[in-house]
């Protein structure tokens, strides 16, 4: 009952605005409509539907003459804008373009869309999550992350292998130290066991510190996406 009263009140406010114009020079209020079940449709007893029921309730409160005029959707919108009809009881979607030429009442029906999928057990969800670690997207993200770590570790090792051989030795061992330093710097762990001493190495370290903040954020989002995208 309360909901019905609210709907009638909303519609009555809109009608009040239209009635003011109607009373100034028209004998009959022209209401445009087009069939749109379940709101407006042509039944055995004439027009029926939710919007028609609401209009009848409003009419009992106002008691003025009116007539329905069947139109197309475009004719309804353009007819209100051109004052060929006074109003419409059809469910019109409120858009910015339409709002520029016609006035809408407060919406009394809002539709939503939903997607139905088959239910999945907790075990299946867990299995999907584990298998996502072996997906192509996840492997690509991890591979790209290791590639960036390797590049900065390699550059740092090139600068440090001569001026800082104790921490960045020559050969594969020193290259491994550079990659290790690059990884701990990216993750902000900073063990301190490896640190650049040369000017070039410190420049690379400075660039890598700031770049790693951005890169790790992007890769985290990429990895999270690759782990969850297969669940939908």
Coordinates of C-alpha atoms in Angstrom, one line a residue:
X1 CA 0.0 0.0 0.0
X2 CA 2.8 2.4 0.9
X3 CA 4.6 1.6 -2.4
X4 CA 1.4 2.3 -4.4
X5 CA 0.9 5.7 -2.6
X6 CA 4.5 6.6 -3.5
X7 CA 4.0 5.7 -7.1
X8 CA 0.8 7.7 -7.3
X9 CA 2.5 10.7 -5.7
X10 CA 5.4 10.7 -8.1
X11 CA 3.1 10.5 -11.1
X12 CA 0.8 13.2 -9.7
X13 CA 3.7 15.6 -9.5
X14 CA 4.4 15.2 -13.2
X15 CA 0.8 15.5 -14.1
X16 CA 0.4 18.7 -12.0
X17 CA 3.1 20.3 -14.2
X18 CA 1.4 19.2 -17.4
X19 CA -2.1 20.2 -16.1
X20 CA -1.0 23.8 -15.6
X21 CA -0.2 24.0 -19.3
X22 CA -3.3 22.0 -20.2
X23 CA -5.7 24.2 -18.3
X24 CA -4.5 27.3 -20.0
X25 CA -5.7 26.5 -23.5
X26 CA -6.7 22.9 -24.0
X27 CA -9.9 21.0 -23.4
X28 CA -8.4 17.6 -23.4
X29 CA -5.1 16.2 -22.3
X30 CA -3.4 14.2 -25.1
X31 CA -1.4 11.2 -23.8
X32 CA 0.8 9.5 -26.3
X33 CA 1.6 5.8 -25.9
X34 CA 3.0 2.9 -27.8
X35 CA 2.5 -0.8 -26.9
X36 CA 5.2 -1.9 -24.4
X37 CA 4.1 -4.8 -22.2
X38 CA 3.8 -5.2 -19.3
X39 CA 3.6 -1.4 -18.9
X40 CA 1.3 -0.5 -21.7
X41 CA -0.5 -3.0 -24.0
X42 CA -3.8 -3.3 -25.8
X43 CA -6.1 -5.9 -24.1
X44 CA -9.7 -7.0 -24.4
X45 CA -10.9 -4.1 -22.3
X46 CA -8.7 -1.5 -24.0
X47 CA -5.3 -0.2 -22.7
X48 CA -3.9 -2.2 -19.8
X49 CA -0.6 -2.5 -17.9
X50 CA 1.3 -1.1 -15.0
X51 CA 1.6 2.4 -16.4
X52 CA -2.1 2.5 -17.3
X53 CA -3.1 1.4 -13.8
X54 CA -0.9 4.1 -12.3
X55 CA -2.4 6.7 -14.7
X56 CA -6.0 5.7 -13.7
X57 CA -5.0 6.2 -10.0
X58 CA -3.7 9.7 -10.9
X59 CA -6.9 10.5 -12.9
X60 CA -9.1 9.8 -9.9
X61 CA -7.2 12.5 -8.0
X62 CA -7.3 15.1 -10.8
X63 CA -10.5 14.3 -12.7
X64 CA -9.8 16.1 -16.0
X65 CA -10.5 15.0 -19.6
X66 CA -7.9 13.1 -21.5
X67 CA -7.5 10.9 -24.5
X68 CA -4.9 8.3 -25.5
X69 CA -3.1 8.6 -28.8
X70 CA -1.2 5.7 -30.3
X71 CA 2.3 6.6 -31.6
X72 CA 5.7 5.1 -32.3
X73 CA 8.6 5.6 -29.9
X74 CA 10.1 8.4 -31.9
X75 CA 6.8 10.1 -32.4
X76 CA 6.2 10.0 -28.6
X77 CA 9.6 11.7 -27.8
X78 CA 9.4 14.2 -30.7
X79 CA 5.7 14.8 -30.0
X80 CA 6.3 15.8 -26.4
X81 CA 9.2 18.1 -27.4
X82 CA 7.1 19.7 -30.1
X83 CA 4.0 20.0 -27.8
X84 CA 1.9 17.9 -30.2
X85 CA 1.1 15.7 -27.2
X86 CA 1.1 16.6 -23.5
X87 CA 2.7 13.6 -21.9
X88 CA 3.4 9.9 -22.2
X89 CA 2.9 7.0 -19.8
X90 CA 5.3 4.7 -21.5
X91 CA 8.5 3.4 -19.9
X92 CA 11.1 5.6 -21.6
X93 CA 14.8 5.2 -20.9
X94 CA 16.2 8.4 -19.5
X95 CA 19.2 9.5 -21.6
X96 CA 21.1 12.8 -21.8
X97 CA 19.9 13.5 -25.3
X98 CA 16.2 13.0 -24.4
X99 CA 16.6 15.0 -21.1
X100 CA 17.6 18.0 -23.3
X101 CA 14.2 18.1 -25.0
X102 CA 11.7 16.6 -22.6
X103 CA 11.2 16.3 -18.8
X104 CA 11.0 13.0 -16.9
X105 CA 9.3 12.1 -13.7
X106 CA 11.2 10.3 -11.0
X107 CA 11.7 6.7 -12.2
X108 CA 9.4 4.2 -10.5
X109 CA 10.9 1.1 -12.3
X110 CA 14.6 0.4 -12.7
X111 CA 15.7 -2.6 -14.7
X112 CA 18.9 -4.6 -14.1
X113 CA 20.8 -7.2 -16.1
X114 CA 22.3 -10.3 -14.7
X115 CA 24.2 -13.3 -16.1
X116 CA 23.4 -16.8 -14.9
X117 CA 26.2 -19.4 -14.7
X118 CA 26.4 -22.9 -13.5
X119 CA 27.3 -23.2 -9.8
X120 CA 30.8 -24.4 -9.0
X121 CA 31.8 -26.3 -5.8
X122 CA 34.6 -25.1 -3.5
X123 CA 36.8 -27.9 -4.7
X124 CA 36.4 -27.0 -8.3
X125 CA 37.0 -23.3 -7.5
X126 CA 40.3 -24.3 -5.7
X127 CA 41.3 -26.5 -8.6
X128 CA 40.6 -23.6 -11.1
X129 CA 42.7 -21.3 -9.0
X130 CA 45.7 -23.7 -8.9
X131 CA 45.5 -24.5 -12.6
X132 CA 45.5 -20.7 -13.4
X133 CA 49.1 -20.7 -12.2
X134 CA 49.9 -22.7 -15.3
X135 CA 47.9 -20.5 -17.7
X136 CA 49.5 -18.8 -20.6
X137 CA 48.8 -15.3 -19.3
X138 CA 50.3 -16.0 -15.9
X139 CA 53.5 -17.5 -17.5
X140 CA 53.8 -14.5 -19.8
X141 CA 53.5 -12.1 -16.9
X142 CA 56.1 -14.0 -14.8
X143 CA 58.4 -14.2 -17.9
X144 CA 58.2 -10.5 -18.6
X145 CA 58.9 -9.8 -14.9
X146 CA 62.1 -11.9 -14.9
X147 CA 63.2 -10.3 -18.2
X148 CA 63.0 -6.8 -16.7
X149 CA 64.9 -8.0 -13.6
X150 CA 67.5 -9.6 -15.7
X151 CA 68.0 -6.5 -17.9
X152 CA 68.6 -4.1 -14.9
X153 CA 70.7 -6.7 -13.2
X154 CA 72.9 -7.1 -16.3
X155 CA 73.3 -3.4 -16.7
X156 CA 74.3 -2.9 -13.1
X157 CA 76.8 -5.8 -13.4
X158 CA 78.4 -4.2 -16.4
X159 CA 79.1 -1.0 -14.4
X160 CA 80.2 -2.8 -11.2
X161 CA 82.3 -5.8 -12.4
X162 CA 85.5 -3.7 -12.6
X163 CA 85.1 -1.2 -9.8
X164 CA 83.3 -3.5 -7.4
X165 CA 84.6 -7.0 -8.1
X166 CA 84.1 -8.2 -4.5
X167 CA 80.3 -8.0 -4.8
X168 CA 79.9 -8.2 -8.6
X169 CA 82.5 -10.6 -9.8
X170 CA 83.3 -11.3 -13.5
X171 CA 81.6 -14.2 -15.3
X172 CA 78.3 -15.9 -14.5
X173 CA 78.8 -15.6 -10.8
X174 CA 78.9 -11.8 -11.0
X175 CA 76.0 -11.8 -13.4
X176 CA 74.0 -13.8 -10.9
X177 CA 74.9 -11.2 -8.2
X178 CA 73.6 -8.5 -10.5
X179 CA 70.3 -10.3 -11.0
X180 CA 70.0 -11.0 -7.3
X181 CA 70.6 -7.3 -6.5
X182 CA 68.0 -6.3 -9.1
X183 CA 65.4 -8.7 -7.6
X184 CA 65.8 -7.6 -4.0
X185 CA 65.8 -3.9 -5.1
X186 CA 62.6 -4.4 -7.1
X187 CA 60.8 -6.0 -4.1
X188 CA 62.2 -3.3 -1.7
X189 CA 63.7 -6.1 0.5
X190 CA 67.2 -4.5 0.3
X191 CA 69.4 -7.1 2.1
X192 CA 72.4 -4.8 1.7
X193 CA 74.8 -7.6 0.7
X194 CA 75.1 -6.1 -2.8
X195 CA 75.2 -2.4 -3.5
X196 CA 76.5 -0.4 -6.5
X197 CA 79.7 1.6 -5.9
X198 CA 80.4 3.1 -9.3
X199 CA 78.7 6.3 -10.6
X200 CA 77.0 4.4 -13.5
X201 CA 75.8 1.6 -11.2
X202 CA 74.3 4.1 -8.8
X203 CA 72.5 5.9 -11.6
X204 CA 71.1 2.5 -12.8
X205 CA 70.1 1.7 -9.2
X206 CA 68.3 5.1 -8.8
X207 CA 66.4 4.6 -12.1
X208 CA 65.5 1.0 -11.2
X209 CA 64.2 1.9 -7.7
X210 CA 61.6 4.3 -9.1
X211 CA 60.8 2.2 -12.2
X212 CA 60.4 -0.9 -10.1
X213 CA 57.6 0.8 -8.1
X214 CA 55.6 1.3 -11.3
X215 CA 56.5 -2.0 -12.9
X216 CA 55.7 -4.1 -9.9
X217 CA 52.3 -2.5 -9.5
X218 CA 51.5 -3.2 -13.2
X219 CA 52.8 -6.8 -13.0
X220 CA 50.8 -7.4 -9.8
X221 CA 47.6 -6.4 -11.5
X222 CA 48.5 -8.5 -14.6
X223 CA 49.2 -11.6 -12.5
X224 CA 46.0 -11.1 -10.4
X225 CA 44.0 -10.7 -13.6
X226 CA 45.6 -13.9 -15.1
X227 CA 44.7 -15.8 -12.0
X228 CA 41.0 -14.7 -11.9
X229 CA 40.0 -14.3 -15.5
X230 CA 39.6 -18.0 -16.0
X231 CA 37.0 -18.2 -13.1
X232 CA 34.4 -16.2 -15.1

